[in-house]
Amino acid sequence: MNNLFAPGSGYIVTNIVLELFCAAVTFVLALHLSLSWNRHTRNNRLFAAILLLHTLMLLCDAMAWFTAMDSMPSRGMNLLSRVVNFSEFSISFVNLILMAEYIVSSFSQKRAIPRRIVHIVAVVCLSCIALLVVSQWNGIVYRVDEYNRYLAGPLYDAVLITGTAIMFFIGLSVIYYFRSISRGDAMGFVSYLVFLLLSSLLQLVYPDLMVAYATVTLSLLIIYVNVHVQQDRRLREREIELKDKEIELADARIAAMISQIQPHFLYNALSVVGDLCAHDPKEARNAIVEFSRYLRANLSGMTQKKLIPFEEELGHVDTYLALEARRFDDRLKVEYRIGPRNFFLPPLTVQPIVENAVRHGVTVRAQGGTVVVATEEGADVWRVRVSDDGVGFDPTGPGRDERPHVGIENARFRIENLCDGRLEIESAPGRGTTVVIEIPKHAVPDA
């Protein structure tokens, strides 16, 4: 048998340090991959397992070099040498199986890859591991003598060539299915196989030149950068796309709600004018003139989805209440308790609340009632309070017509999504209703 592990070689300390360094690198990569919450996919678990096994293999090889430095017969050291050498050799074949599975699984995301590739690799690798087990008694592949020397057996080269052939087989599979994955991903796999092939060939020619595991570490690092770092980038891009779609969806919903409110408001105003035409044509004419001026000045503001000055929203409210006051006469009383005015809020948020108070609150009562619109300043918010002494309702139940309170919910949605504000309702049947809108002071229209 040939002595492949000559004690006292000047390369021993260098090899130990190099392999410990490579073990630290691969362990950090495996730890980072395992702890990343957004990477718990089957492929990433496979690659993390490959990294951890490679780390263990490097530690076993470093320990094998260390035991070779002690040439004095020692039963304990000899047993340790046997264990770490067998573990190192066996783990390398297990990792080839996992790498084949990892490559097939990665390729299969874009194209169906036959699993017989993994089956072939597994059968050959397990056969080699079986030979390694048998070799512990007959030294057919290698043996460790009483001086902890690693000695090659008659099938050593055959097993090493078999490992190289497996890598070559996997390499042919990568080349054949090269178009199934991106160029960056494929380059990571190709680098792994190329480095393994080169290092294995060097190992056959120069048995004492232990560079195989260092080159494997480098190729695993390349795979990590090319595959998993790119995967993170794609994931971040996907998250940005989803956020953009959510914003677009919210904008579309806001636009739909505003488009529902605009004709509703116009219809109500025209209904008031229509009622006046029946019993007070002169007042109807005045209402039409007033309403046309309002439309000419404010219709453009009704189409906005951005924040508008409170004064502009108050104009909507004032015009609506003036028109309704012509219709209901003394049954509708309005009080303004306006404090601060210099703030912004989403368009058509106060007017629908006032409309609710008029149509579903005070005018439902035979004697009518009073609607109060007030503003006040809080520590970090502006408050708009709309209250009435009407019939009230149950905020948790459906409206009077057995439908949800659409106007209130639409206003709440716009307030929450356009300025991060909130809308609260206090009401009970027979006790009136108070709606409070809170607008954060930092809410300002976009430039």
Short mmCIF file of C-alpha atoms in Angstrom, two decimals:
data_model
loop_
_atom_site.label_atom_id
_atom_site.label_comp_id
_atom_site.label_asym_id
_atom_site.label_seq_id
_atom_site.Cartn_x
_atom_site.Cartn_y
_atom_site.Cartn_z
CA MET A 1 0.00 0.00 0.00
CA ASN A 2 1.08 3.57 -0.71
CA ASN A 3 1.49 6.04 2.15
CA LEU A 4 -0.78 8.96 1.22
CA PHE A 5 -0.48 10.78 4.51
CA ALA A 6 3.19 11.20 5.36
CA PRO A 7 3.60 12.59 8.89
CA GLY A 8 5.95 15.47 9.27
CA SER A 9 5.03 16.94 5.89
CA GLY A 10 5.34 20.71 5.73
CA TYR A 11 1.86 20.88 4.23
CA ILE A 12 0.09 19.48 7.30
CA VAL A 13 -0.23 22.70 9.34
CA THR A 14 -1.10 24.68 6.21
CA ASN A 15 -3.81 22.20 5.27
CA ILE A 16 -5.29 22.23 8.77
CA VAL A 17 -5.47 26.03 8.87
CA LEU A 18 -6.90 26.23 5.33
CA GLU A 19 -9.59 23.66 6.01
CA LEU A 20 -10.59 25.22 9.33
CA PHE A 21 -10.94 28.57 7.57
CA CYS A 22 -13.06 27.00 4.81
CA ALA A 23 -15.18 25.24 7.45
CA ALA A 24 -15.85 28.58 9.16
CA VAL A 25 -16.89 30.17 5.84
CA THR A 26 -19.32 27.40 4.89
CA PHE A 27 -20.77 27.25 8.42
CA VAL A 28 -21.50 30.99 8.36
CA LEU A 29 -23.21 30.62 4.96
CA ALA A 30 -25.28 27.68 6.24
CA LEU A 31 -26.23 29.54 9.42
CA HIS A 32 -27.25 32.65 7.48
CA LEU A 33 -29.31 30.57 5.06
CA SER A 34 -31.02 28.65 7.87
CA LEU A 35 -31.93 31.73 9.91
CA SER A 36 -33.33 33.76 7.04
CA TRP A 37 -37.13 33.68 7.47
CA ASN A 38 -37.82 34.26 3.77
CA ARG A 39 -35.60 31.40 2.55
CA HIS A 40 -37.34 28.36 3.94
CA THR A 41 -37.84 26.63 0.61
CA ARG A 42 -36.94 23.05 -0.19
CA ASN A 43 -34.02 24.12 -2.40
CA ASN A 44 -32.59 26.36 0.28
CA ARG A 45 -32.90 23.64 2.90
CA LEU A 46 -31.03 21.29 0.56
CA PHE A 47 -28.26 23.83 0.00
CA ALA A 48 -28.03 24.53 3.74
CA ALA A 49 -27.63 20.77 4.32
CA ILE A 50 -24.88 20.65 1.67
CA LEU A 51 -23.07 23.51 3.40
CA LEU A 52 -23.36 21.91 6.84
CA LEU A 53 -22.12 18.52 5.58
CA HIS A 54 -19.26 20.24 3.78
CA THR A 55 -18.37 21.99 7.03
CA LEU A 56 -18.37 18.66 8.86
CA MET A 57 -16.26 17.09 6.10
CA LEU A 58 -13.68 19.87 6.39
CA LEU A 59 -13.50 19.45 10.15
CA CYS A 60 -13.03 15.69 9.75
CA ASP A 61 -10.25 16.20 7.22
CA ALA A 62 -8.52 18.74 9.47
CA MET A 63 -8.76 16.27 12.34
CA ALA A 64 -7.37 13.53 10.09
CA TRP A 65 -4.32 15.71 9.35
CA PHE A 66 -3.97 16.38 13.06
CA THR A 67 -4.00 12.68 14.02
CA ALA A 68 -1.41 11.99 11.31
CA MET A 69 0.99 14.32 13.12
CA ASP A 70 1.02 11.91 16.08
CA SER A 71 2.98 8.90 14.76
CA MET A 72 3.26 7.25 18.18
CA PRO A 73 1.07 4.16 18.55
CA SER A 74 -2.06 5.11 20.49
CA ARG A 75 -5.29 3.16 20.53
CA GLY A 76 -7.45 6.24 21.18
CA MET A 77 -5.76 8.37 18.52
CA ASN A 78 -5.86 5.48 16.05
CA LEU A 79 -9.61 5.03 16.60
CA LEU A 80 -10.16 8.77 16.12
CA SER A 81 -8.14 8.68 12.92
CA ARG A 82 -10.24 5.81 11.57
CA VAL A 83 -13.52 7.57 12.43
CA VAL A 84 -12.64 10.95 10.91
CA ASN A 85 -11.16 9.43 7.75
CA PHE A 86 -14.23 7.25 7.18
CA SER A 87 -16.58 10.17 7.95
CA GLU A 88 -14.74 12.51 5.60
CA PHE A 89 -14.83 10.01 2.72
CA SER A 90 -18.48 9.01 3.28
CA ILE A 91 -19.77 12.58 3.66
CA SER A 92 -18.23 13.51 0.32
CA PHE A 93 -20.40 10.87 -1.41
CA VAL A 94 -23.52 11.87 0.54
CA ASN A 95 -22.94 15.45 -0.53
CA LEU A 96 -22.76 14.35 -4.18
CA ILE A 97 -26.23 12.81 -3.78
CA LEU A 98 -27.56 16.02 -2.21
CA MET A 99 -25.94 18.16 -4.92
CA ALA A 100 -27.55 16.01 -7.63
CA GLU A 101 -30.92 16.40 -5.88
CA TYR A 102 -30.36 20.14 -5.48
CA ILE A 103 -29.49 20.63 -9.15
CA VAL A 104 -32.43 18.53 -10.39
CA SER A 105 -34.80 20.35 -8.02
CA SER A 106 -33.52 23.76 -9.15
CA PHE A 107 -33.82 22.89 -12.84
CA SER A 108 -37.28 21.36 -12.38
CA GLN A 109 -38.72 24.75 -11.41
CA LYS A 110 -38.68 25.66 -15.12
CA ARG A 111 -38.52 22.28 -16.83
CA ALA A 112 -39.35 18.70 -15.86
CA ILE A 113 -36.03 16.91 -15.18
CA PRO A 114 -35.98 13.09 -14.92
CA ARG A 115 -35.33 11.99 -11.36
CA ARG A 116 -33.34 9.00 -12.57
CA ILE A 117 -30.32 11.31 -12.51
CA VAL A 118 -30.55 11.42 -8.71
CA HIS A 119 -31.29 7.69 -8.55
CA ILE A 120 -28.17 6.81 -10.58
CA VAL A 121 -25.96 9.09 -8.47
CA ALA A 122 -27.44 7.69 -5.25
CA VAL A 123 -26.88 4.04 -6.25
CA VAL A 124 -23.25 4.64 -7.24
CA CYS A 125 -22.45 6.76 -4.17
CA LEU A 126 -24.06 4.31 -1.75
CA SER A 127 -22.09 1.50 -3.39
CA CYS A 128 -18.87 3.43 -2.77
CA ILE A 129 -19.88 4.02 0.85
CA ALA A 130 -20.49 0.26 1.20
CA LEU A 131 -16.95 -0.36 -0.06
CA LEU A 132 -15.65 2.12 2.51
CA VAL A 133 -17.43 0.21 5.26
CA VAL A 134 -15.94 -3.08 4.09
CA SER A 135 -12.55 -1.41 3.80
CA GLN A 136 -12.46 -0.87 7.56
CA TRP A 137 -11.69 -4.62 7.89
CA ASN A 138 -9.87 -5.59 4.69
CA GLY A 139 -8.33 -2.28 3.57
CA ILE A 140 -9.64 -2.73 0.02
CA VAL A 141 -9.98 1.06 -0.45
CA TYR A 142 -7.70 2.41 2.29
CA ARG A 143 -6.62 1.69 5.82
CA VAL A 144 -5.08 3.51 8.76
CA ASP A 145 -2.11 1.67 10.30
CA GLU A 146 -1.08 1.66 13.94
CA TYR A 147 1.04 4.78 13.32
CA ASN A 148 -2.04 6.67 12.07
CA ARG A 149 -0.76 6.62 8.52
CA TYR A 150 -3.39 6.74 5.77
CA LEU A 151 -2.55 3.98 3.27
CA ALA A 152 -4.23 3.46 -0.12
CA GLY A 153 -5.67 0.07 -0.99
CA PRO A 154 -6.09 -1.63 -4.38
CA LEU A 155 -9.48 0.06 -5.08
CA TYR A 156 -8.51 3.53 -3.84
CA ASP A 157 -7.97 4.99 -7.32
CA ALA A 158 -11.12 3.25 -8.60
CA VAL A 159 -13.27 4.84 -5.87
CA LEU A 160 -11.69 8.25 -6.47
CA ILE A 161 -12.24 7.90 -10.24
CA THR A 162 -15.85 6.84 -9.55
CA GLY A 163 -16.42 10.04 -7.59
CA THR A 164 -14.95 12.02 -10.47
CA ALA A 165 -17.18 10.12 -12.91
CA ILE A 166 -20.25 11.01 -10.84
CA MET A 167 -19.30 14.68 -11.00
CA PHE A 168 -18.78 14.34 -14.73
CA PHE A 169 -22.23 12.74 -15.06
CA ILE A 170 -23.83 15.58 -13.10
CA GLY A 171 -21.87 18.03 -15.24
CA LEU A 172 -23.28 16.51 -18.44
CA SER A 173 -26.78 16.87 -16.95
CA VAL A 174 -26.13 20.55 -16.21
CA ILE A 175 -24.91 21.12 -19.76
CA TYR A 176 -27.88 19.24 -21.26
CA TYR A 177 -30.47 21.21 -19.25
CA PHE A 178 -28.45 24.45 -19.26
CA ARG A 179 -31.31 26.52 -20.75
CA SER A 180 -33.72 25.60 -17.97
CA ILE A 181 -32.26 28.17 -15.58
CA SER A 182 -30.76 31.63 -15.73
CA ARG A 183 -27.15 32.12 -16.78
CA GLY A 184 -26.15 33.31 -13.29
CA ASP A 185 -27.65 30.23 -11.62
CA ALA A 186 -26.09 27.89 -14.20
CA MET A 187 -22.65 29.45 -13.75
CA GLY A 188 -22.81 28.65 -10.04
CA PHE A 189 -23.49 24.97 -10.75
CA VAL A 190 -20.88 24.82 -13.53
CA SER A 191 -18.22 26.36 -11.28
CA TYR A 192 -18.93 23.73 -8.62
CA LEU A 193 -18.48 20.89 -11.08
CA VAL A 194 -15.47 22.37 -12.86
CA PHE A 195 -13.63 22.99 -9.60
CA LEU A 196 -14.43 19.50 -8.36
CA LEU A 197 -13.18 17.92 -11.57
CA LEU A 198 -9.95 19.93 -11.59
CA SER A 199 -9.23 19.28 -7.93
CA SER A 200 -9.93 15.56 -8.32
CA LEU A 201 -7.55 15.34 -11.29
CA LEU A 202 -4.89 17.17 -9.31
CA GLN A 203 -5.48 14.75 -6.43
CA LEU A 204 -4.78 11.80 -8.72
CA VAL A 205 -1.54 13.31 -10.00
CA TYR A 206 -0.37 14.91 -6.73
CA PRO A 207 -1.79 12.89 -3.80
CA ASP A 208 -0.25 15.21 -1.17
CA LEU A 209 -1.73 18.38 -2.72
CA MET A 210 -4.93 18.77 -0.68
CA VAL A 211 -6.79 21.54 -2.53
CA ALA A 212 -10.01 19.70 -3.33
CA TYR A 213 -12.06 20.88 -0.38
CA ALA A 214 -10.81 24.45 -0.65
CA THR A 215 -11.93 24.62 -4.28
CA VAL A 216 -15.29 23.08 -3.35
CA THR A 217 -15.70 25.78 -0.70
CA LEU A 218 -14.99 28.44 -3.31
CA SER A 219 -17.53 26.95 -5.72
CA LEU A 220 -20.18 26.72 -2.97
CA LEU A 221 -19.56 30.37 -2.23
CA ILE A 222 -20.05 31.15 -5.94
CA ILE A 223 -23.33 29.20 -5.95
CA TYR A 224 -24.46 31.10 -2.85
CA VAL A 225 -23.72 34.45 -4.47
CA ASN A 226 -25.09 33.57 -7.91
CA VAL A 227 -28.18 31.70 -6.77
CA HIS A 228 -29.22 32.82 -3.30
CA VAL A 229 -28.16 36.46 -3.37
CA GLN A 230 -29.93 36.79 -6.73
CA GLN A 231 -32.89 35.03 -5.18
CA ASP A 232 -32.99 37.67 -2.43
CA ARG A 233 -32.88 40.39 -5.07
CA ARG A 234 -35.75 38.78 -6.98
CA LEU A 235 -37.71 38.42 -3.74
CA ARG A 236 -37.24 42.10 -2.91
CA GLU A 237 -38.30 43.05 -6.43
CA ARG A 238 -41.37 40.84 -6.04
CA GLU A 239 -42.24 42.51 -2.73
CA ILE A 240 -41.92 45.93 -4.36
CA GLU A 241 -44.19 44.80 -7.20
CA LEU A 242 -46.78 43.51 -4.74
CA LYS A 243 -46.68 46.79 -2.80
CA ASP A 244 -47.10 48.75 -6.04
CA LYS A 245 -50.07 46.55 -6.96
CA GLU A 246 -51.58 47.08 -3.51
CA ILE A 247 -51.20 50.84 -3.93
CA GLU A 248 -52.76 50.68 -7.39
CA LEU A 249 -55.63 48.59 -6.01
CA ALA A 250 -56.18 51.05 -3.17
CA ASP A 251 -56.14 53.97 -5.64
CA ALA A 252 -58.63 52.15 -7.86
CA ARG A 253 -60.91 51.51 -4.90
CA ILE A 254 -60.67 55.13 -3.81
CA ALA A 255 -61.44 56.29 -7.35
CA ALA A 256 -64.43 53.95 -7.50
CA MET A 257 -65.75 55.23 -4.19
CA ILE A 258 -65.37 58.85 -5.24
CA SER A 259 -67.03 58.11 -8.58
CA GLN A 260 -69.97 56.65 -6.61
CA ILE A 261 -70.18 59.67 -4.31
CA GLN A 262 -69.97 62.35 -7.03
CA PRO A 263 -73.18 61.41 -8.93
CA HIS A 264 -74.88 60.70 -5.60
CA PHE A 265 -74.13 64.21 -4.38
CA LEU A 266 -75.22 65.76 -7.68
CA TYR A 267 -78.42 63.70 -7.69
CA ASN A 268 -79.33 64.84 -4.18
CA ALA A 269 -78.70 68.48 -5.05
CA LEU A 270 -80.82 68.25 -8.20
CA SER A 271 -83.56 66.47 -6.23
CA VAL A 272 -83.71 69.46 -3.91
CA VAL A 273 -84.02 71.81 -6.90
CA GLY A 274 -86.73 69.55 -8.36
CA ASP A 275 -88.75 69.68 -5.13
CA LEU A 276 -88.45 73.48 -5.02
CA CYS A 277 -89.68 73.73 -8.62
CA ALA A 278 -92.97 72.15 -7.52
CA HIS A 279 -93.89 74.66 -4.78
CA ASP A 280 -91.44 77.62 -4.97
CA PRO A 281 -90.17 78.28 -8.54
CA LYS A 282 -88.46 81.55 -7.54
CA GLU A 283 -86.46 79.84 -4.80
CA ALA A 284 -85.70 76.99 -7.21
CA ARG A 285 -84.21 79.51 -9.64
CA ASN A 286 -82.00 80.91 -6.88
CA ALA A 287 -80.93 77.39 -5.94
CA ILE A 288 -80.02 76.58 -9.53
CA VAL A 289 -77.89 79.72 -9.81
CA GLU A 290 -76.18 78.98 -6.52
CA PHE A 291 -75.60 75.35 -7.45
CA SER A 292 -74.18 76.22 -10.88
CA ARG A 293 -71.71 78.63 -9.30
CA TYR A 294 -70.74 75.94 -6.85
CA LEU A 295 -70.17 73.42 -9.66
CA ARG A 296 -68.11 75.88 -11.69
CA ALA A 297 -65.86 76.60 -8.71
CA ASN A 298 -65.64 73.20 -7.06
CA LEU A 299 -66.36 70.36 -9.51
CA SER A 300 -62.67 69.96 -10.31
CA GLY A 301 -61.93 69.49 -6.62
CA MET A 302 -64.46 66.67 -6.41
CA THR A 303 -62.37 64.56 -8.80
CA GLN A 304 -59.25 64.69 -6.63
CA LYS A 305 -57.89 61.72 -4.75
CA LYS A 306 -55.29 63.85 -2.93
CA LEU A 307 -55.84 65.85 0.24
CA ILE A 308 -57.66 69.17 -0.07
CA PRO A 309 -57.93 72.17 2.31
CA PHE A 310 -60.64 71.87 4.95
CA GLU A 311 -62.08 75.19 3.70
CA GLU A 312 -62.78 73.53 0.34
CA GLU A 313 -64.53 70.57 1.98
CA LEU A 314 -66.48 72.99 4.16
CA GLY A 315 -67.69 74.66 0.95
CA HIS A 316 -69.14 71.32 -0.20
CA VAL A 317 -70.86 70.95 3.17
CA ASP A 318 -72.21 74.50 3.20
CA THR A 319 -73.63 74.24 -0.33
CA TYR A 320 -75.28 70.90 0.41
CA LEU A 321 -76.82 72.14 3.67
CA ALA A 322 -78.03 75.35 2.02
CA LEU A 323 -79.84 73.32 -0.63
CA GLU A 324 -81.33 70.91 1.94
CA ALA A 325 -82.40 73.84 4.15
CA ARG A 326 -84.52 75.15 1.25
CA ARG A 327 -86.21 71.77 1.07
CA PHE A 328 -86.86 71.08 4.76
CA ASP A 329 -87.33 74.69 6.00
CA ASP A 330 -87.53 74.83 9.80
CA ARG A 331 -87.16 71.06 10.21
CA LEU A 332 -83.41 71.36 9.53
CA LYS A 333 -81.26 73.57 11.70
CA VAL A 334 -77.50 73.89 11.19
CA GLU A 335 -74.84 75.12 13.59
CA TYR A 336 -71.19 75.77 12.71
CA ARG A 337 -68.65 75.73 15.52
CA ILE A 338 -65.56 76.02 13.40
CA GLY A 339 -62.28 76.44 15.24
CA PRO A 340 -59.09 75.66 13.32
CA ARG A 341 -59.37 75.66 9.53
CA ASN A 342 -55.77 75.43 8.29
CA PHE A 343 -55.51 71.69 7.76
CA PHE A 344 -56.02 69.19 4.95
CA LEU A 345 -58.19 66.09 4.61
CA PRO A 346 -59.41 63.69 1.88
CA PRO A 347 -62.09 65.13 -0.44
CA LEU A 348 -65.77 64.37 0.19
CA THR A 349 -65.32 62.92 3.66
CA VAL A 350 -67.20 65.44 5.83
CA GLN A 351 -70.03 66.09 3.30
CA PRO A 352 -71.21 62.42 3.19
CA ILE A 353 -71.23 62.36 7.01
CA VAL A 354 -73.32 65.53 7.10
CA GLU A 355 -75.61 64.06 4.44
CA ASN A 356 -76.04 60.96 6.61
CA ALA A 357 -76.95 63.14 9.58
CA VAL A 358 -79.58 65.02 7.53
CA ARG A 359 -81.18 62.17 5.60
CA HIS A 360 -80.98 59.38 8.18
CA GLY A 361 -80.94 61.41 11.37
CA VAL A 362 -82.82 64.67 11.90
CA THR A 363 -85.20 64.71 8.90
CA VAL A 364 -86.51 61.24 9.77
CA ARG A 365 -88.13 62.81 12.84
CA ALA A 366 -91.38 64.71 12.29
CA GLN A 367 -90.09 67.73 14.22
CA GLY A 368 -86.65 67.63 12.57
CA GLY A 369 -83.51 68.48 14.44
CA THR A 370 -80.09 70.14 14.46
CA VAL A 371 -76.83 69.23 12.73
CA VAL A 372 -73.64 70.61 14.29
CA VAL A 373 -70.34 70.81 12.38
CA ALA A 374 -67.33 71.61 14.59
CA THR A 375 -63.54 71.49 14.43
CA GLU A 376 -60.95 71.40 17.18
CA GLU A 377 -57.22 70.91 17.58
CA GLY A 378 -55.72 68.01 19.48
CA ALA A 379 -52.13 67.33 20.52
CA ASP A 380 -51.20 65.68 17.21
CA VAL A 381 -54.48 65.59 15.26
CA TRP A 382 -57.14 67.85 13.81
CA ARG A 383 -60.69 66.80 14.70
CA VAL A 384 -63.88 67.33 12.72
CA ARG A 385 -67.02 66.54 14.71
CA VAL A 386 -70.42 66.10 13.05
CA SER A 387 -73.27 65.54 15.51
CA ASP A 388 -77.06 65.49 15.31
CA ASP A 389 -79.97 64.98 17.67
CA GLY A 390 -81.80 62.69 15.26
CA VAL A 391 -83.10 59.15 15.61
CA GLY A 392 -79.67 57.54 15.96
CA PHE A 393 -78.78 53.99 14.93
CA ASP A 394 -76.77 50.93 15.86
CA PRO A 395 -73.27 51.40 14.33
CA THR A 396 -72.64 47.65 14.41
CA GLY A 397 -75.80 46.76 12.48
CA PRO A 398 -77.11 47.49 8.97
CA GLY A 399 -78.59 50.82 7.95
CA ARG A 400 -82.27 51.70 7.95
CA ASP A 401 -82.65 50.08 4.52
CA GLU A 402 -80.94 46.87 5.75
CA ARG A 403 -77.75 47.74 3.88
CA PRO A 404 -74.35 48.54 5.44
CA HIS A 405 -73.56 52.21 6.08
CA VAL A 406 -71.81 52.64 2.71
CA GLY A 407 -71.24 56.38 2.93
CA ILE A 408 -69.60 56.13 6.33
CA GLU A 409 -67.48 53.13 5.36
CA ASN A 410 -66.34 54.82 2.15
CA ALA A 411 -65.34 57.92 4.10
CA ARG A 412 -63.53 55.78 6.69
CA PHE A 413 -61.61 53.94 3.96
CA ARG A 414 -60.40 57.16 2.31
CA ILE A 415 -59.44 58.74 5.63
CA GLU A 416 -57.42 55.68 6.66
CA ASN A 417 -55.72 55.16 3.30
CA LEU A 418 -55.10 58.72 2.13
CA CYS A 419 -53.86 60.30 5.37
CA ASP A 420 -53.59 57.55 8.01
CA GLY A 421 -56.48 59.10 9.93
CA ARG A 422 -59.48 57.49 11.55
CA LEU A 423 -63.24 57.84 11.87
CA GLU A 424 -65.17 56.97 15.04
CA ILE A 425 -68.95 56.76 15.50
CA GLU A 426 -70.98 57.19 18.67
CA SER A 427 -74.68 56.51 18.26
CA ALA A 428 -77.65 54.66 19.69
CA PRO A 429 -81.29 54.46 18.63
CA GLY A 430 -83.19 57.52 19.92
CA ARG A 431 -80.04 59.30 21.16
CA GLY A 432 -78.61 60.94 18.05
CA THR A 433 -75.24 60.39 16.39
CA THR A 434 -71.75 61.85 16.67
CA VAL A 435 -69.06 61.15 14.09
CA VAL A 436 -65.48 62.21 14.86
CA ILE A 437 -62.87 62.41 12.11
CA GLU A 438 -59.24 62.63 13.23
CA ILE A 439 -56.63 63.85 10.75
CA PRO A 440 -52.93 63.59 11.75
CA LYS A 441 -51.19 66.94 11.74
CA HIS A 442 -48.49 65.57 9.47
CA ALA A 443 -51.08 64.94 6.73
CA VAL A 444 -50.36 67.36 3.89
CA PRO A 445 -51.03 67.10 0.15
CA ASP A 446 -48.26 65.81 -2.10
CA ALA A 447 -46.22 68.48 -3.83
#
